[in-house]
Amino acid sequence: MNIKKTVILFFLAALLPSVTYAAQPFDQWLSGLEKEARQKGISQQTIDTALKQARLIPRVIELDRKQPEGRMTFGEYYTKVINQQRINKGREMYRLHKTELSRAAEKYDVPANYIVALWGIETNYGSNTGGFKVIPALATLAHDGRRSKFFRAELINALKILDEGHILPENMKGSWAGAMGQNQFMPSSFHAFAVDGNNDGKRNIWTSLPDVFASTANYLGKSGWKNDERWGREVRVPKNFPKSLTGLETKKTLSQWKGMGITLPNGAALPQATDINASLVAPDGLAGRTFLVYNNYRVIMKWNKSTYFATSVGLLADQIAQ
Ligand SMILES: [Ca+2]
């Protein structure tokens, strides 16, 4: 192909949308979905009160398309997510809701300070749960072509939640991507992990703290939490340590890491529980902060598959319990 032709084609391509998503008009698409919902056992009442009212939310697409601005370092992320105010508020919440937290912690065999840390990082202790109505937000993303299969399944899951009467459609709010309530469960996580902490027959992760705490605790418990271990800890790595040993793929016992010269940040020896398997995580490379992480760190990563997130949850949990 000659260059001139290529250039013309290039300009033509630029005039067209880069990918042709959502060929079907929304209303037409919605009636197809109504049919599917009915087939999957969703009641006509829920379809009429929630699904039929759904309209496209352009802001949701805008947020979905937003390119992440250059990759943040862990140091930058940590400063953004955890500040003294968030630590203080976490300690205050830990004291204020001690009875309910202890109940959830004992029942699901997980520590209360981690329940509070997840709550603090997800929604600033329930104060920032996202103002989007979940059904229209999920319908927008399911109609859009980018990840329609995933969001279509989540939309059906969300309709089931309404059908079961846990929350009214107008109060079913969440993030633009459908993460709901004070612990930001996706509808599928709601079905897998949300529980009724105050025994009123509803699993209300929007406004019932006993339900929020029990659901978070149940998530951790069901995901393999070991209550006799912590998440991990910050460590100091000796100079010229091989970078190839960092990452979650490499597991060694604490005594092996100890033998390679890894210590607590202040240079003191690592604790004696030497048979624990640990991986060395260095989100900003070996020149940044380094952590030995255990089984529970991997549990936190089931909640959110990010080492930045899991490390911050662990560090905040430690500070809250201090
Ligand atoms: Ca309840």
Coordinates of C-alpha atoms and ligand atoms in Angstrom, one line a residue:
M1 CA 0.0 0.0 0.0
N2 CA 1.4 3.4 -0.9
I3 CA 1.9 6.0 1.8
K4 CA -0.7 8.4 0.5
K5 CA -3.4 5.7 0.7
T6 CA -2.2 4.7 4.2
V7 CA -2.5 8.3 5.4
I8 CA -6.0 8.6 4.0
L9 CA -7.1 5.4 5.6
F10 CA -5.5 6.5 8.9
F11 CA -7.6 9.7 8.8
L12 CA -10.7 7.8 7.9
A13 CA -10.1 5.5 10.8
A14 CA -9.7 8.5 13.1
L15 CA -13.1 9.8 12.2
L16 CA -14.8 6.6 13.2
P17 CA -15.2 5.5 16.8
S18 CA -12.2 3.4 17.7
V19 CA -14.4 0.5 18.7
T20 CA -18.0 0.0 17.8
Y21 CA -19.7 -0.8 21.1
A22 CA -23.4 -1.0 21.9
A23 CA -24.9 -1.4 18.4
Q24 CA -28.3 -1.9 20.0
P25 CA -30.3 1.2 21.2
F26 CA -30.6 1.1 25.0
D27 CA -34.4 0.7 25.1
Q28 CA -34.3 -2.3 22.8
W29 CA -31.4 -3.8 24.7
L30 CA -33.3 -3.3 27.9
S31 CA -36.3 -5.2 26.8
G32 CA -34.0 -8.1 25.9
L33 CA -32.6 -7.9 29.4
E34 CA -36.0 -7.9 30.9
K35 CA -36.8 -11.1 29.2
E36 CA -33.6 -12.7 30.5
A37 CA -34.3 -11.4 34.0
R38 CA -37.7 -13.0 33.9
Q39 CA -36.3 -16.3 32.7
K40 CA -33.8 -16.2 35.6
G41 CA -36.6 -15.9 38.1
I42 CA -36.6 -12.2 38.8
S43 CA -40.1 -11.0 39.8
Q44 CA -42.2 -8.8 37.6
Q45 CA -42.4 -6.3 40.4
T46 CA -38.6 -5.8 40.6
I47 CA -38.4 -5.6 36.8
D48 CA -41.1 -2.9 36.8
T49 CA -39.8 -0.9 39.8
A50 CA -36.0 -1.2 39.1
L51 CA -35.1 -2.4 35.7
K52 CA -37.6 -0.6 33.6
Q53 CA -36.7 2.7 35.2
A54 CA -33.0 2.3 34.3
R55 CA -31.5 4.9 32.1
L56 CA -28.0 5.3 30.6
I57 CA -25.7 7.3 32.9
P58 CA -23.1 9.0 30.6
R59 CA -20.9 9.8 33.6
V60 CA -20.5 6.1 34.2
I61 CA -19.1 5.6 30.7
E62 CA -16.9 8.6 31.2
L63 CA -15.4 7.2 34.4
D64 CA -15.0 3.8 32.9
R65 CA -13.0 5.3 29.9
K66 CA -10.9 7.5 32.1
Q67 CA -7.3 6.5 31.5
P68 CA -5.4 6.0 34.7
E69 CA -2.8 8.8 35.0
G70 CA 0.7 7.4 35.1
R71 CA 1.3 4.6 37.5
M72 CA 1.4 5.8 41.1
T73 CA 4.2 4.5 43.3
F74 CA 3.2 2.6 46.5
G75 CA 4.6 5.5 48.5
E76 CA 2.3 8.0 46.7
Y77 CA -0.7 5.6 47.1
Y78 CA -0.1 5.1 50.7
T79 CA 0.0 8.8 51.4
K80 CA -3.2 9.2 49.6
V81 CA -5.1 6.4 51.3
I82 CA -3.7 6.5 54.8
N83 CA -3.2 9.7 56.8
Q84 CA -3.2 10.4 60.5
Q85 CA -6.9 11.5 60.3
R86 CA -7.9 8.1 58.9
I87 CA -5.8 6.3 61.5
N88 CA -7.4 8.3 64.3
K89 CA -10.9 7.8 63.0
G90 CA -10.2 4.1 62.7
R91 CA -9.2 3.9 66.3
E92 CA -12.2 5.9 67.3
M93 CA -14.6 3.6 65.3
Y94 CA -12.8 0.5 66.8
R95 CA -13.7 1.7 70.3
L96 CA -17.1 3.1 69.4
H97 CA -18.4 -0.1 67.8
K98 CA -16.4 -2.5 70.0
T99 CA -19.4 -4.7 70.9
E100 CA -20.6 -5.2 67.3
L101 CA -17.1 -5.6 66.0
S102 CA -16.2 -8.2 68.6
R103 CA -19.4 -10.2 67.9
A104 CA -18.5 -10.4 64.2
A105 CA -14.8 -11.0 64.9
E106 CA -15.6 -14.0 67.2
K107 CA -18.2 -15.5 65.0
Y108 CA -16.1 -15.6 61.9
D109 CA -12.7 -16.0 63.6
V110 CA -11.1 -12.9 62.2
P111 CA -9.6 -9.8 63.9
A112 CA -11.8 -6.7 64.4
N113 CA -9.0 -4.3 63.4
Y114 CA -9.0 -5.7 59.9
I115 CA -12.7 -5.3 59.6
V116 CA -12.3 -1.6 60.5
A117 CA -9.3 -1.2 58.2
L118 CA -11.2 -2.5 55.1
W119 CA -14.2 -0.3 56.1
G120 CA -11.8 2.7 56.4
I121 CA -10.1 2.2 53.0
E122 CA -13.2 1.2 51.1
T123 CA -15.5 4.0 52.1
N124 CA -13.8 6.1 54.8
Y125 CA -15.8 4.3 57.5
G126 CA -19.1 4.4 55.6
S127 CA -18.9 8.1 54.8
N128 CA -18.2 7.8 51.1
T129 CA -20.1 4.9 49.7
G130 CA -20.7 6.3 46.2
G131 CA -23.8 8.1 45.0
F132 CA -24.7 6.1 41.9
K133 CA -27.9 4.0 41.7
V134 CA -26.6 0.5 41.2
I135 CA -29.2 -0.8 38.7
P136 CA -28.8 2.1 36.2
A137 CA -25.0 2.1 36.6
L138 CA -24.7 -1.6 36.0
A139 CA -27.2 -1.4 33.1
T140 CA -25.1 1.3 31.5
L141 CA -21.9 -0.8 31.8
A142 CA -23.7 -4.0 30.7
H143 CA -25.1 -2.2 27.6
D144 CA -21.7 -0.8 26.8
G145 CA -19.5 -3.3 25.0
R146 CA -16.3 -3.1 27.0
R147 CA -17.0 -5.6 29.7
S148 CA -20.7 -6.3 29.0
K149 CA -20.7 -10.0 30.0
F150 CA -19.3 -9.3 33.5
F151 CA -21.6 -6.4 34.2
R152 CA -24.7 -8.2 32.7
A153 CA -24.2 -11.0 35.2
E154 CA -23.7 -8.5 38.1
L155 CA -26.9 -6.7 37.0
I156 CA -28.9 -9.9 37.3
N157 CA -27.3 -10.5 40.7
A158 CA -28.3 -7.0 41.7
L159 CA -31.9 -7.6 40.7
K160 CA -31.9 -10.8 42.8
I161 CA -30.8 -8.7 45.8
L162 CA -33.8 -6.4 45.3
D163 CA -36.1 -9.4 44.8
E164 CA -35.0 -10.8 48.1
G165 CA -36.0 -7.5 49.7
H166 CA -32.7 -6.6 51.4
I167 CA -32.9 -3.0 50.2
L168 CA -35.2 -0.7 48.2
P169 CA -34.2 0.2 44.6
E170 CA -33.9 3.9 45.4
N171 CA -31.5 3.1 48.4
M172 CA -29.4 0.6 46.4
K173 CA -26.5 2.9 45.9
G174 CA -22.8 2.3 45.1
S175 CA -19.8 3.3 43.1
W176 CA -20.1 4.0 39.4
A177 CA -19.0 0.4 38.8
G178 CA -21.6 -1.2 41.1
A179 CA -19.6 -1.7 44.3
M180 CA -22.2 -1.4 46.9
G181 CA -22.7 -0.1 50.4
Q182 CA -20.2 0.5 53.2
N183 CA -17.9 -2.4 52.3
Q184 CA -18.3 -2.0 48.5
F185 CA -19.4 -5.5 47.6
M186 CA -20.2 -6.3 44.0
P187 CA -23.6 -8.0 43.7
S188 CA -21.9 -11.4 43.2
S189 CA -19.8 -10.9 46.4
F190 CA -23.0 -9.9 48.2
H191 CA -24.6 -13.2 47.3
A192 CA -21.4 -15.1 48.3
F193 CA -20.5 -13.3 51.5
A194 CA -23.1 -10.8 52.8
V195 CA -24.8 -11.9 56.0
D196 CA -27.4 -10.7 58.4
G197 CA -25.6 -9.5 61.5
N198 CA -28.5 -8.1 63.4
N199 CA -31.0 -10.9 62.6
D200 CA -33.7 -8.7 61.1
G201 CA -33.9 -11.0 58.0
K202 CA -32.2 -8.5 55.8
R203 CA -28.6 -8.3 54.7
N204 CA -28.2 -4.5 54.7
I205 CA -24.6 -3.5 53.9
W206 CA -25.8 0.1 53.2
T207 CA -27.0 1.2 56.6
S208 CA -26.7 -1.6 59.2
L209 CA -23.3 -1.7 60.8
P210 CA -23.8 -5.2 62.3
D211 CA -24.5 -6.4 58.8
V212 CA -21.5 -4.5 57.3
F213 CA -19.1 -5.9 60.0
A214 CA -20.4 -9.5 59.8
S215 CA -20.3 -9.5 56.0
T216 CA -16.7 -8.3 55.9
A217 CA -15.7 -10.8 58.6
N218 CA -17.5 -13.6 56.7
Y219 CA -15.7 -12.6 53.5
L220 CA -12.3 -12.9 55.2
G221 CA -13.2 -16.0 57.1
K222 CA -14.5 -17.8 54.0
S223 CA -11.5 -16.7 52.0
G224 CA -9.1 -18.6 54.2
W225 CA -8.1 -16.2 57.0
K226 CA -5.7 -17.8 59.6
N227 CA -6.5 -16.1 62.9
D228 CA -3.3 -17.1 64.5
E229 CA -1.2 -15.1 62.0
R230 CA -1.0 -11.5 61.0
W231 CA -1.0 -10.1 57.5
G232 CA 2.8 -9.8 57.4
R233 CA 5.1 -7.0 58.5
E234 CA 7.4 -4.3 57.3
V235 CA 11.1 -5.5 57.2
R236 CA 14.5 -4.3 56.4
V237 CA 16.4 -6.0 53.6
P238 CA 20.3 -6.1 53.6
K239 CA 22.2 -4.2 50.8
N240 CA 22.6 -6.0 47.5
F241 CA 19.8 -8.4 48.2
P242 CA 18.8 -10.3 45.0
K243 CA 15.7 -8.7 43.5
S244 CA 14.7 -12.0 42.0
L245 CA 13.6 -13.1 45.4
T246 CA 10.9 -10.5 45.6
G247 CA 7.3 -11.1 44.6
L248 CA 4.4 -13.4 45.7
E249 CA 5.6 -16.3 43.6
T250 CA 8.6 -16.9 46.0
K251 CA 7.7 -18.4 49.4
K252 CA 10.2 -19.2 52.1
T253 CA 9.9 -19.8 55.8
L254 CA 10.5 -16.9 58.1
S255 CA 13.7 -18.6 59.4
Q256 CA 15.0 -18.8 55.8
W257 CA 14.4 -15.1 55.3
K258 CA 16.0 -14.5 58.7
G259 CA 19.0 -16.5 57.6
M260 CA 19.4 -14.2 54.5
G261 CA 19.8 -11.1 56.8
I262 CA 16.2 -9.7 56.8
T263 CA 15.3 -8.0 60.0
L264 CA 12.6 -5.8 61.5
P265 CA 12.8 -2.1 60.2
N266 CA 14.8 -1.1 63.3
G267 CA 17.4 -3.9 62.8
A268 CA 16.0 -6.1 65.5
A269 CA 15.6 -9.8 64.8
L270 CA 12.4 -11.2 63.2
P271 CA 10.1 -12.9 65.7
Q272 CA 10.5 -16.6 66.5
A273 CA 7.5 -18.1 64.7
T274 CA 9.9 -19.4 62.1
D275 CA 7.8 -22.0 60.2
I276 CA 5.4 -19.4 58.7
N277 CA 5.6 -19.2 54.9
A278 CA 6.3 -15.7 53.7
S279 CA 6.9 -13.8 50.5
L280 CA 8.9 -10.6 50.1
V281 CA 6.9 -7.7 48.7
A282 CA 8.7 -4.6 47.5
P283 CA 6.1 -2.5 45.7
D284 CA 8.6 0.3 44.9
G285 CA 11.6 -1.9 44.5
L286 CA 14.2 -2.8 47.1
A287 CA 15.0 0.8 47.7
G288 CA 11.5 1.5 48.8
R289 CA 9.5 0.0 51.8
T290 CA 9.7 -3.8 51.9
F291 CA 7.4 -6.3 53.6
L292 CA 7.3 -10.0 54.4
V293 CA 3.7 -11.1 53.8
Y294 CA 1.9 -14.3 55.0
N295 CA -1.2 -16.2 54.0
N296 CA -3.6 -13.5 55.2
Y297 CA -2.1 -11.0 52.8
R298 CA -3.2 -13.3 50.0
V299 CA -6.7 -13.4 51.5
I300 CA -6.9 -9.5 51.4
M301 CA -5.8 -9.7 47.8
K302 CA -8.9 -11.9 47.0
W303 CA -10.9 -8.8 48.1
N304 CA -8.8 -6.5 45.8
K305 CA -6.0 -7.9 43.7
S306 CA -3.5 -5.2 44.4
T307 CA -0.4 -5.3 46.6
Y308 CA -0.8 -1.6 47.2
F309 CA -4.3 -2.2 48.6
A310 CA -3.4 -5.3 50.7
T311 CA -0.3 -3.7 52.2
S312 CA -2.2 -0.6 53.1
V313 CA -5.0 -2.6 54.7
G314 CA -2.4 -4.5 56.8
L315 CA -0.6 -1.4 57.9
L316 CA -3.8 0.5 58.8
A317 CA -5.1 -2.6 60.7
D318 CA -1.8 -2.6 62.7
Q319 CA -2.2 1.1 63.5
I320 CA -5.8 0.9 64.5
A321 CA -5.1 -1.9 67.0
Q322 CA -2.2 0.1 68.6
Ligands
CA1 CA -29.7 -7.3 59.0

